[in-house]
XYZ file of C-alpha atoms in Angstrom:
719
model
C 139.933 163.744 69.408
C 142.969 163.471 67.326
C 144.398 159.197 67.353
C 147.252 159.962 69.763
C 144.459 160.808 72.477
C 142.002 158.056 71.527
C 144.186 156.036 72.169
C 145.632 156.689 75.701
C 142.004 157.194 76.298
C 141.337 153.691 75.094
C 144.750 153.147 77.213
C 143.054 154.388 80.491
C 139.532 152.871 80.166
C 140.868 149.471 78.924
C 137.882 149.373 77.012
C 136.994 149.621 73.200
C 134.194 149.878 70.537
C 134.391 146.601 70.242
C 134.126 145.792 73.111
C 130.604 147.331 73.804
C 129.178 146.517 70.504
C 129.480 142.156 70.654
C 128.126 141.646 74.210
C 124.961 144.069 72.787
C 124.829 141.780 69.810
C 124.942 138.726 72.330
C 122.152 139.784 74.649
C 119.598 141.022 71.539
C 119.981 137.363 69.650
C 119.695 135.841 73.418
C 116.696 137.628 74.224
C 115.133 137.017 70.651
C 115.951 132.959 71.180
C 114.287 133.096 74.464
C 110.995 134.994 72.474
C 111.014 132.234 70.027
C 111.394 129.385 72.249
C 109.039 130.057 74.769
C 106.051 130.542 71.729
C 106.787 126.962 71.247
C 107.185 125.865 74.344
C 103.636 127.613 75.230
C 101.837 128.039 72.696
C 102.297 131.582 72.387
C 100.258 132.406 69.478
C 100.794 128.763 68.098
C 97.027 128.800 67.803
C 96.485 131.570 66.308
C 93.677 131.577 63.041
C 92.665 128.054 64.111
C 89.236 126.967 64.879
C 88.045 125.981 68.568
C 86.560 122.197 68.006
C 86.405 120.928 71.800
C 87.672 120.848 75.128
C 89.937 118.797 77.106
C 89.760 117.236 80.929
C 92.372 114.824 82.138
C 91.973 112.082 85.189
C 95.154 111.532 85.999
C 98.467 113.227 85.372
C 98.489 115.536 82.114
C 97.616 115.179 78.372
C 100.167 117.012 76.355
C 98.999 119.127 72.704
C 101.268 119.830 69.771
C 99.818 121.853 66.977
C 99.243 121.493 63.535
C 101.852 124.588 62.996
C 104.245 123.332 66.004
C 107.261 120.813 66.253
C 107.004 120.780 69.753
C 105.278 119.196 72.532
C 103.466 121.272 75.615
C 101.335 120.353 78.963
C 97.845 121.142 78.965
C 95.600 122.697 81.762
C 92.284 120.572 82.915
C 89.239 122.271 80.422
C 92.130 123.763 78.013
C 90.933 124.064 74.244
C 91.239 121.674 71.641
C 92.384 123.145 67.686
C 91.039 122.015 64.386
C 94.391 119.685 63.457
C 95.665 119.560 67.899
C 97.774 116.905 67.839
C 97.013 114.785 71.456
C 98.381 112.209 73.241
C 98.773 110.742 77.135
C 102.032 109.059 78.642
C 102.036 106.221 80.409
C 98.925 106.495 83.526
C 97.775 109.501 82.291
C 93.797 109.875 81.145
C 92.300 112.501 79.218
C 88.498 112.875 78.702
C 88.073 115.850 75.045
C 84.333 116.590 75.021
C 83.757 117.985 70.909
C 81.402 120.770 70.406
C 78.559 118.481 68.370
C 78.811 116.044 71.499
C 81.469 113.914 70.829
C 82.867 112.721 73.640
C 86.634 110.758 73.104
C 88.256 108.472 75.847
C 91.718 108.841 76.040
C 93.276 105.299 77.890
C 97.519 106.083 78.640
C 100.081 105.736 76.105
C 97.062 107.282 73.505
C 97.859 109.576 70.957
C 95.346 110.874 68.168
C 94.559 113.844 65.620
C 91.809 115.696 65.272
C 89.516 116.771 62.373
C 86.666 118.986 62.231
C 85.070 120.267 59.039
C 81.357 121.438 58.072
C 80.157 117.365 56.531
C 82.326 115.549 59.754
C 84.389 114.792 62.577
C 87.362 112.810 61.640
C 89.983 111.198 64.487
C 93.291 109.923 63.044
C 93.814 107.345 65.339
C 97.883 106.555 65.947
C 98.225 104.142 68.501
C 96.566 103.352 72.358
C 93.513 103.335 73.272
C 90.166 105.342 73.017
C 86.767 105.139 73.747
C 84.027 107.645 71.358
C 80.978 108.293 72.374
C 78.244 110.126 69.979
C 74.613 110.489 70.945
C 72.122 110.662 67.874
C 71.615 114.143 67.753
C 75.508 115.743 66.548
C 76.102 116.500 63.472
C 77.498 114.805 60.217
C 78.947 111.594 60.801
C 82.606 110.361 62.973
C 85.234 108.871 60.850
C 88.207 106.693 62.899
C 91.261 106.363 60.855
C 94.413 104.380 61.257
C 97.019 101.669 59.384
C 94.223 98.833 59.025
C 91.475 100.488 58.504
C 88.674 103.251 59.110
C 85.693 102.775 61.973
C 82.936 104.979 60.810
C 80.199 105.611 63.361
C 76.901 107.674 63.039
C 76.084 107.711 66.368
C 76.979 104.922 69.253
C 79.183 104.390 71.647
C 82.869 101.943 69.973
C 85.917 101.347 71.378
C 89.130 100.881 69.410
C 92.008 99.610 70.829
C 96.029 98.956 69.206
C 99.318 98.850 70.363
C 102.753 98.620 68.099
C 103.186 95.652 66.033
C 99.244 94.836 66.851
C 96.022 94.149 64.619
C 93.512 97.436 65.200
C 90.474 95.518 67.569
C 87.029 97.512 67.214
C 83.940 97.007 69.596
C 81.199 98.159 69.292
C 78.751 98.779 71.919
C 75.965 100.337 71.109
C 74.648 101.994 68.018
C 75.822 101.555 64.561
C 79.168 100.945 62.766
C 80.869 100.050 59.692
C 83.823 98.872 59.393
C 86.658 98.847 56.349
C 90.070 97.517 56.151
C 93.022 98.488 54.282
C 91.982 96.112 51.102
C 87.943 98.172 51.057
C 86.660 94.984 52.596
C 83.453 96.413 54.851
C 81.166 95.008 57.195
C 78.233 96.015 59.594
C 79.107 95.828 63.376
C 76.036 94.997 65.661
C 75.863 96.043 69.056
C 78.366 93.923 71.369
C 80.308 93.124 68.485
C 83.988 92.834 67.872
C 86.013 92.978 64.899
C 89.879 92.839 64.233
C 91.537 94.179 61.211
C 94.784 93.336 59.711
C 95.533 90.813 57.604
C 91.963 89.273 57.861
C 88.381 91.178 59.010
C 87.015 89.107 61.330
C 83.535 89.969 63.424
C 82.686 88.175 66.570
C 79.567 88.412 68.964
C 81.094 88.646 72.482
C 80.983 87.982 76.026
C 78.776 91.096 77.690
C 80.340 92.404 80.706
C 78.330 93.910 83.290
C 80.441 95.336 85.700
C 82.326 97.813 86.691
C 81.673 99.894 83.862
C 84.556 100.528 80.948
C 86.862 103.019 81.942
C 85.186 103.339 85.268
C 87.117 104.521 88.910
C 86.465 102.028 91.616
C 86.771 103.672 94.951
C 87.131 101.025 97.263
C 87.091 101.246 100.875
C 88.975 98.316 102.404
C 87.041 95.928 100.694
C 86.900 93.553 97.220
C 85.724 94.534 93.800
C 83.418 92.710 91.970
C 83.479 91.735 88.852
C 80.218 90.559 86.706
C 79.731 89.580 83.070
C 76.609 87.891 80.923
C 75.998 84.093 79.917
C 78.787 83.014 78.613
C 77.730 79.098 78.101
C 79.790 77.556 80.317
C 82.805 78.306 82.577
C 85.384 81.461 82.038
C 88.422 82.594 81.793
C 88.960 85.582 84.098
C 92.167 87.536 82.947
C 93.266 90.804 84.627
C 96.485 92.581 83.446
C 98.030 95.870 84.158
C 98.439 96.528 80.419
C 96.094 96.873 77.376
C 98.401 93.986 75.783
C 97.704 91.637 78.656
C 101.250 91.329 79.139
C 102.445 92.804 82.190
C 101.045 91.188 86.090
C 98.101 88.715 84.253
C 96.262 86.999 86.452
C 94.579 84.163 85.629
C 91.350 82.128 86.741
C 89.514 79.819 85.794
C 85.261 80.398 86.697
C 82.150 79.117 86.545
C 80.110 81.502 88.307
C 79.190 84.276 86.477
C 81.579 86.554 88.786
C 84.580 86.897 90.803
C 85.614 89.110 93.336
C 89.262 90.615 94.492
C 91.548 92.471 96.581
C 93.826 94.911 94.658
C 96.085 97.632 94.950
C 95.893 101.055 93.914
C 96.381 101.448 90.438
C 95.545 100.968 86.391
C 94.337 97.725 85.237
C 92.128 95.628 82.409
C 90.077 92.612 82.354
C 88.451 90.704 80.298
C 87.274 86.485 80.053
C 86.943 84.056 77.483
C 85.255 80.574 77.184
C 87.469 78.056 78.551
C 87.786 74.236 77.324
C 86.313 75.364 73.597
C 88.178 75.289 70.421
C 87.386 78.592 68.938
C 86.753 80.588 72.386
C 83.717 83.613 72.291
C 85.055 86.403 74.520
C 84.672 89.681 75.868
C 85.625 93.188 75.487
C 88.932 94.182 77.289
C 86.769 96.652 79.862
C 89.777 99.808 81.591
C 89.598 99.974 85.466
C 91.285 102.585 87.930
C 91.232 101.174 91.634
C 91.607 103.965 94.355
C 91.318 102.511 97.984
C 89.366 105.163 99.711
C 91.708 104.627 103.030
C 90.690 106.693 106.132
C 92.057 110.014 106.928
C 94.829 110.460 109.017
C 94.290 113.365 111.893
C 97.254 115.504 112.864
C 96.013 116.997 115.773
C 94.963 117.474 118.565
C 96.693 113.822 119.631
C 94.208 110.887 120.745
C 94.223 111.559 124.096
C 95.298 114.898 124.065
C 94.860 117.081 127.502
C 94.972 120.862 126.558
C 95.040 123.160 129.254
C 93.153 126.720 129.763
C 93.158 129.487 132.500
C 89.671 129.195 134.255
C 87.008 130.668 132.978
C 88.447 130.955 129.395
C 88.229 129.298 126.182
C 91.190 127.281 124.710
C 92.511 127.658 121.404
C 92.368 124.432 119.708
C 93.781 124.211 116.217
C 92.771 120.500 114.303
C 94.630 119.596 111.437
C 94.515 116.659 109.040
C 95.829 114.707 105.954
C 94.353 116.146 102.541
C 92.443 113.546 101.068
C 93.375 113.025 97.628
C 89.758 113.379 96.020
C 88.268 115.977 98.505
C 86.828 119.265 97.149
C 86.087 119.613 101.116
C 85.959 118.666 104.779
C 83.324 118.566 107.742
C 84.743 118.709 110.584
C 82.288 116.768 113.363
C 83.049 118.002 116.804
C 81.186 116.796 119.796
C 80.605 115.723 123.460
C 80.163 111.665 122.647
C 81.959 109.075 120.472
C 78.800 108.725 118.415
C 79.678 112.360 117.564
C 75.383 112.076 118.072
C 73.969 116.302 118.208
C 77.643 117.139 117.239
C 78.673 120.496 115.926
C 79.603 120.515 112.238
C 81.770 122.864 110.506
C 83.029 123.209 106.892
C 86.818 124.209 105.478
C 88.432 124.197 102.383
C 91.330 123.757 103.881
C 93.271 121.173 106.234
C 93.108 123.145 109.411
C 90.846 124.537 111.710
C 91.283 126.757 114.744
C 87.995 126.387 117.334
C 88.074 127.609 120.684
C 86.350 125.251 123.067
C 85.297 125.304 126.749
C 86.508 122.926 128.600
C 85.653 119.514 128.764
C 85.867 116.409 126.608
C 85.311 116.421 123.222
C 85.514 113.825 120.230
C 86.018 114.517 116.331
C 86.495 113.531 113.268
C 86.931 114.917 109.708
C 85.057 113.504 106.327
C 85.548 114.341 102.863
C 83.315 116.602 100.046
C 83.695 114.709 96.999
C 82.103 114.936 93.403
C 81.909 111.536 93.497
C 79.675 109.763 96.591
C 81.714 106.467 96.301
C 85.310 109.295 96.648
C 84.246 110.323 100.395
C 85.789 109.009 102.620
C 86.371 109.653 107.148
C 88.426 109.044 110.145
C 88.578 107.698 112.791
C 86.837 109.714 116.012
C 89.565 110.852 118.732
C 89.005 112.192 121.699
C 90.913 114.735 123.110
C 90.110 116.987 126.768
C 90.548 120.881 127.468
C 91.049 121.069 131.315
C 91.428 124.510 133.320
C 95.235 124.350 134.098
C 94.508 123.432 138.250
C 94.038 119.589 136.960
C 97.017 120.123 134.131
C 99.634 117.227 134.654
C 103.318 118.901 136.034
C 105.749 117.951 133.587
C 107.968 114.998 133.158
C 111.621 115.712 134.845
C 113.637 113.657 131.570
C 117.228 114.094 133.261
C 119.833 114.114 134.703
C 117.750 110.390 135.646
C 117.189 109.147 138.913
C 120.054 108.320 140.335
C 122.711 109.498 137.592
C 126.664 110.145 138.623
C 127.940 113.121 137.080
C 131.793 114.190 137.124
C 132.122 117.220 139.339
C 135.001 118.835 137.188
C 132.309 118.607 134.077
C 129.210 119.968 136.311
C 131.787 123.290 137.308
C 133.236 123.871 134.033
C 129.927 122.967 131.663
C 126.783 123.104 134.248
C 124.063 120.847 134.889
C 121.378 121.018 132.432
C 117.977 119.613 133.177
C 115.421 118.000 130.713
C 111.625 117.402 131.241
C 108.246 116.595 129.390
C 105.823 118.497 129.305
C 101.797 118.805 127.903
C 101.038 121.342 125.246
C 99.513 124.226 126.327
C 101.988 124.389 129.401
C 104.915 127.134 129.590
C 106.645 129.395 132.415
C 108.839 126.611 134.418
C 110.280 126.263 137.611
C 113.431 123.984 137.916
C 114.186 123.670 142.127
C 117.399 121.693 142.897
C 118.306 120.782 146.344
C 120.696 118.833 149.188
C 117.993 117.478 150.748
C 114.746 115.782 149.309
C 112.380 118.588 151.415
C 113.740 120.920 149.715
C 114.730 122.865 152.708
C 118.395 123.167 151.827
C 117.915 124.388 147.998
C 121.328 125.643 145.995
C 118.697 126.740 142.750
C 115.866 127.694 141.558
C 115.341 129.083 137.820
C 112.699 129.421 135.298
C 112.449 128.647 131.718
C 110.200 128.970 128.831
C 111.386 126.297 127.310
C 111.766 122.676 128.423
C 114.926 122.334 129.633
C 117.456 125.110 131.319
C 121.163 125.137 132.751
C 122.458 124.883 136.682
C 125.802 127.099 135.962
C 127.578 126.206 139.507
C 130.891 126.437 138.883
C 133.900 125.624 140.717
C 131.895 126.068 144.162
C 129.671 122.993 143.261
C 130.532 120.437 145.691
C 129.957 116.633 145.931
C 127.432 114.945 146.678
C 123.683 113.671 146.606
C 121.144 116.559 144.976
C 117.353 116.481 144.029
C 115.726 118.588 141.616
C 111.989 118.998 140.861
C 110.389 121.067 137.697
C 106.788 122.988 137.926
C 105.651 124.807 135.127
C 102.923 127.940 136.005
C 99.649 126.303 136.095
C 100.774 122.494 137.769
C 101.674 121.647 140.692
C 105.843 119.971 140.961
C 106.820 117.252 139.298
C 107.909 113.870 140.554
C 111.276 113.987 142.515
C 114.948 112.723 140.684
C 118.069 112.208 142.771
C 121.805 112.291 141.298
C 125.307 112.638 143.357
C 128.043 114.674 141.614
C 131.462 112.512 142.795
C 134.961 113.254 141.932
C 136.355 110.073 139.702
C 132.794 109.686 137.157
C 134.145 108.042 134.606
C 133.240 107.502 131.039
C 131.685 104.266 130.624
C 132.705 102.631 127.704
C 130.917 100.272 125.004
C 133.526 98.813 122.504
C 135.440 97.303 121.808
C 134.981 95.046 124.953
C 138.323 94.555 127.144
C 140.779 92.123 125.112
C 138.027 91.864 122.129
C 139.669 90.428 118.935
C 138.999 93.078 116.140
C 139.287 91.718 112.922
C 142.688 92.844 110.850
C 139.784 93.321 107.720
C 137.522 95.942 109.655
C 140.440 97.290 111.168
C 142.227 98.461 107.949
C 139.087 99.955 106.266
C 136.607 101.116 107.164
C 138.356 101.205 110.428
C 137.779 100.200 114.491
C 134.862 101.631 115.860
C 135.030 103.314 119.126
C 132.038 103.793 121.373
C 130.862 104.895 125.223
C 128.104 105.722 126.876
C 126.704 109.914 127.437
C 127.673 111.248 131.713
C 125.023 113.658 131.369
C 126.586 115.911 129.259
C 127.427 116.559 126.076
C 130.150 118.273 124.505
C 133.694 116.852 122.184
C 134.964 113.912 123.392
C 138.505 112.464 122.211
C 139.957 108.771 121.565
C 142.793 107.985 122.000
C 144.576 104.262 120.871
C 148.032 103.312 121.565
C 150.547 100.052 121.592
C 151.078 100.787 125.193
C 149.128 101.281 128.574
C 150.033 104.994 128.928
C 148.857 105.318 125.123
C 152.324 107.544 124.659
C 153.352 104.975 121.980
C 152.377 104.729 117.995
C 149.226 106.917 119.543
C 146.514 108.099 117.560
C 143.208 110.114 118.643
C 139.873 110.821 117.061
C 137.729 113.584 118.344
C 133.637 113.370 117.500
C 130.720 115.090 118.870
C 128.964 111.965 119.285
C 129.263 108.915 121.617
C 131.561 106.820 118.517
C 134.434 107.936 116.532
C 136.303 105.957 113.446
C 139.704 104.953 113.474
C 141.642 103.033 110.359
C 144.680 102.418 109.479
C 145.705 99.836 112.952
C 147.573 96.695 111.948
C 147.860 93.577 113.433
C 148.816 93.037 117.338
C 147.918 94.521 121.070
C 146.100 98.346 121.157
C 144.826 100.325 124.757
C 142.505 103.387 124.397
C 140.617 105.329 126.561
C 137.974 108.432 125.468
C 138.348 111.978 127.427
C 135.505 114.681 127.515
C 137.091 118.102 126.633
C 136.535 121.564 127.771
C 136.464 124.269 125.789
C 140.098 124.621 125.916
C 141.253 121.156 124.153
C 141.565 119.764 127.969
C 140.220 116.631 129.512
C 137.426 117.419 132.443
C 136.961 113.613 132.450
C 137.820 110.340 130.292
C 137.328 106.550 130.389
C 139.290 104.021 132.303
C 142.142 102.808 129.777
C 140.704 99.691 127.986
C 143.093 96.839 125.645
C 142.241 94.925 122.363
C 143.538 92.696 119.651
C 143.839 93.461 115.957
C 144.516 89.647 114.224
C 142.794 87.585 111.588
C 140.047 85.759 112.486
C 139.933 82.141 112.372
C 137.303 80.024 110.954
C 134.310 79.304 113.266
C 133.834 76.021 115.075
C 129.946 74.918 114.747
C 127.829 73.296 117.222
C 127.355 69.556 116.751
C 125.311 69.162 120.168
C 123.443 70.564 121.562
C 122.178 72.445 118.088
C 120.314 75.271 118.005
C 116.553 75.142 119.219
C 116.821 71.080 120.872
C 115.184 69.650 124.207
C 117.563 68.239 126.424
C 116.010 65.035 128.169
C 118.438 64.178 131.365
C 116.741 60.734 132.274
C 119.526 58.706 133.939
C 122.150 60.942 132.146
C 125.358 61.694 134.336
C 126.556 64.502 132.111
C 125.235 66.734 129.961
C 127.450 66.705 126.824
C 128.230 69.631 124.576
C 130.698 68.207 120.899
C 131.331 71.144 118.062
C 133.893 70.721 114.978
C 137.169 71.592 114.934
C 138.232 74.633 113.633
C 140.955 75.017 110.918
C 143.850 76.615 112.903
C 142.476 76.725 116.596
C 144.711 75.817 118.976
C 141.765 75.952 122.127
C 138.724 76.035 121.934
C 137.192 78.948 125.023
C 133.578 77.357 126.162
C 130.795 79.066 127.977
C 128.286 77.723 129.528
C 125.210 80.435 131.016
C 121.243 79.912 132.177
C 119.042 82.694 130.680
C 116.494 83.882 132.900
C 114.333 86.006 131.212
C 116.541 89.309 130.708
C 119.995 87.903 132.594
C 122.601 85.072 132.820
C 124.243 83.444 134.936
C 127.223 81.031 134.284
C 127.347 78.174 135.068
C 131.133 76.587 133.931
C 133.728 78.509 131.501
C 136.451 76.233 130.084
C 139.516 76.210 128.415
C 140.147 73.538 126.424
C 141.678 71.693 123.854
C 139.619 69.055 121.894
C 136.015 69.213 120.636
C 133.889 67.492 123.461
C 133.390 68.603 126.929
C 130.927 66.794 129.870
C 129.009 69.254 132.359
C 128.618 66.729 135.734
C 127.395 69.337 137.879
C 124.517 68.301 137.727
C 122.536 69.739 140.972
C 122.989 73.452 139.185
C 120.730 72.197 136.326
C 116.884 72.925 136.293
C 114.396 73.052 133.387
C 114.583 75.678 131.137
C 116.912 77.574 128.705
C 120.803 77.274 128.259
C 123.129 78.818 126.062
C 126.765 77.811 125.209
C 129.158 79.599 123.644
C 131.751 78.931 121.881
C 134.985 80.374 119.707
C 138.223 79.020 118.887
C 141.760 80.254 119.694
C 145.351 80.376 118.631
C 148.598 81.668 119.792
C 149.019 84.233 122.600
C 150.107 87.657 122.801
C 150.605 90.146 119.796
C 150.121 87.247 117.660
C 146.529 85.907 119.286
C 144.062 84.914 116.482
C 140.551 84.085 117.908
C 137.198 83.568 115.764
C 133.628 84.595 116.683
C 131.383 83.329 119.306
C 129.078 80.784 117.935
C 126.106 81.180 120.860
C 123.534 78.551 120.776
C 120.450 78.222 122.788
C 118.725 75.328 123.871
C 116.437 73.943 126.561
C 116.982 71.120 129.563
C 113.869 69.039 130.005
C 114.728 67.066 133.616
C 113.195 63.658 134.680
C 109.424 63.291 136.591
C 110.078 63.149 140.006
C 107.112 60.278 141.050
C 104.696 62.076 143.797
C 104.739 60.701 146.890
C 103.515 57.219 148.369
C 101.575 57.009 151.489
C 101.822 53.481 153.503
C 98.335 51.793 155.018
C 96.980 55.006 157.894
C 100.394 55.654 158.748
C 102.031 59.402 158.149
C 105.218 58.237 157.194
C 105.882 57.904 153.832
C 108.685 56.976 151.022
C 109.321 57.877 147.315
C 110.632 55.641 144.594
C 114.528 55.171 144.613
C 117.319 52.785 144.389
C 116.297 48.967 145.971
C 112.306 49.710 144.777
C 110.254 47.572 142.825
C 107.080 48.847 141.719
C 106.523 51.559 143.837
C 107.081 48.975 147.175
C 108.691 49.378 150.437
C 112.616 49.156 150.309
C-alpha cells in the first residue's frame, strides 16, 4: 500500500498503529503487577522451600503472618501451617495458639508479635512485644529459647509466661518446670516454680502469691451470674486488681480483700487480673492472668411466636417453621418439641442450621432450642414457648383496622380514590371476603369484594352516596369479624394539628429550618398541598408546599400574621377536600415568666384561706400576662379561670370550685398587638390542693338531731 493510501485509510478509520500498541502494553503491565501484588497479599509461593514447623489456631478475630522473604502481612486461616522464620502477630482483642511439631504450645495474647525459628538442636522464639505463654512437655526434643531485647529465657520443659509492652521491663513467670533467665549483661538466674523475674536494668526474682482460679488464659462462660476469683495464702489482706490491658492502665478496678476470693459481675470482654499484699512495704504479688468473659445469654426464638395460633384444614398436618438466632459458640442445635411446658417426653430433632420445618397435627405444643458446643460451659438454651395448631373452624376471624369505627370520610375523596379497607389476621389465614352494607344486618350490601392480602379497595366512583356504612371481613376458614361503622359526608374537613390557632412561632425557627405544618389523616392517602399567605383568602404573598406525609415545612417566612390551610389533591392536582383556614403569627419570643408560687410539685394547704394565690416573676419586655388555671382529672382538664393580667400576681377566689387533687397553671408573657404581637412560651406548673378536714358530725344525747362545728361553737359544744 502506498503512503498516500495508508494516510487515507488512517484518516478514514481514525486509528493508528500507536493507538493499538500503547494500550496493549499498558494492559500487559497491569496484569503483571496485579499478579505480583497477589503473590504478596496471598502468599503465593511465599513459603516455597520453607519447612512447616507447626500450625496456628485463633480464638478471637484473626492472626496475621509475614513470610521471611516478604514485606506484606496476610491473614491466616484457622489451622494454617506455620513455616520456619515466620513472623506472627495479633491485633487488639485477638488471641491465637501455635502448636509446634515438637509438642511446644505457644499461646499469644492480643497485640503480640513473635518470630519462630526451629533448628535440629532447638526451637527459638524472638519475642518482640505483647504476652505469650509457652508450655513444653518433658518429651520435647532439644530445648526452647525465648529471646527479647532485655534478656533470654531457656526452658527445657514446663510452663512459662512472658509479657512486655513498649518501654517496660520483661516479666517472666515460671508456673512449673525448670527455666533460667539471663539479662543483656550476662547475669543468669535459675527460676523456681511459681517464681517471677523482672528483667531490665536489674534482674530481680520474687516468689509469687499463687493464683487458683480462673486458670491462665481461661474463657469463662457466665450464665447471668458472677465470676469467682481465688488465690492461695497471702499472709494477710491483698489488693485485688482488674483491668482491660496487660499494663493495668485501662479500666482498672482495685479492691482490698481480707479473704482469698472475690466475686464480680463482668460484661463480655477481655480482662487481666492479679493480687498483691496490702499494707506491706515490699509486697509479694501474683502473676497477671488473662481472662475472657462471655455472658452465655439465652437464645432468642423468632418463630412461632409465643401463643401463636396456626391454622390447618381438618385432617391435615400444619407445616410449622421453627427459627431462632445463631448461638455464639454453637456447633449445632437441638429442637425439643413436646406437649407439656416441662417438655417431659419431648421429641428431639438435631440440626446444624437456625431453622427447621416440622409438620404437626392439631394441638397445643411447647418448644425450646438447646445449643451443642465443644465446651460444656458454652451450652445455652432458649426459654420455653407455646403455640397451638388449630383446625380452621377454631381460628380467630380477622380484626378490622381501617376505616376506624365511627370514622368520617369525605364523599368527594371516596368517589375519586375509593375506600381502602385494611385488617389484621393470624398467620395462615388467606382468601379474604369484605362486605360493605348500608345497614348493620347486611341486608343492603353495596360491595362484596375478595382479596388474597390484608387489604382491598372499594372503587364506588361518583355513585357513592353520603350516609352511614357498615363493613366486615372474614377469611375463607373463619367467621366474619366484628362489624365496624363509618360515615361518608359531603363536607368532611382535614383536621389541622400545628401550628395551633393564633399560635406564636419564633422568628428564628421560622427562618431556619422553617415553620412545620401538621395535620391528621382523613382516611385516604395521597398528596397534600399546604398554602400559606398573608390574608385569609390565601392570595397575598402565597406560598405552597406539597407532601405525601402528614406534615410539611415552609421556610423563609418574615415576621407578621399568616393564614394557612391544607388540601388533599387528586391526580390532576385539583383539591378534593381541604381544612379550615387557620391563623398564626411569626415574631420574636419574649423571655418566659418564672413561676414563683405555687411551684412544680407543691402541695397547697387551703386551711382557712380566702383565696388561692398565684405569683410569678416579671418577664423583660412584657406588657401583660396570660394566665390559665385548670383542674387535671385523669387524661382530661377543666378550665377554672382564664385571665389577661397586667401585674405579676393573681388571686382565685371562687373556692367552691376547688376540690382536693391535681391542678395546673399556665402563664405566658405578651406584648404589642396585631402584626407587632409578641409572646413568650407558656410555662406550665403542676401542683396539688389539699382542703381543710371536716370533722365528723357530733350527736347530742339520744336525740336524732346533730350539728357540725362552726362559727359560734366552742370545743364541739352546741351553738
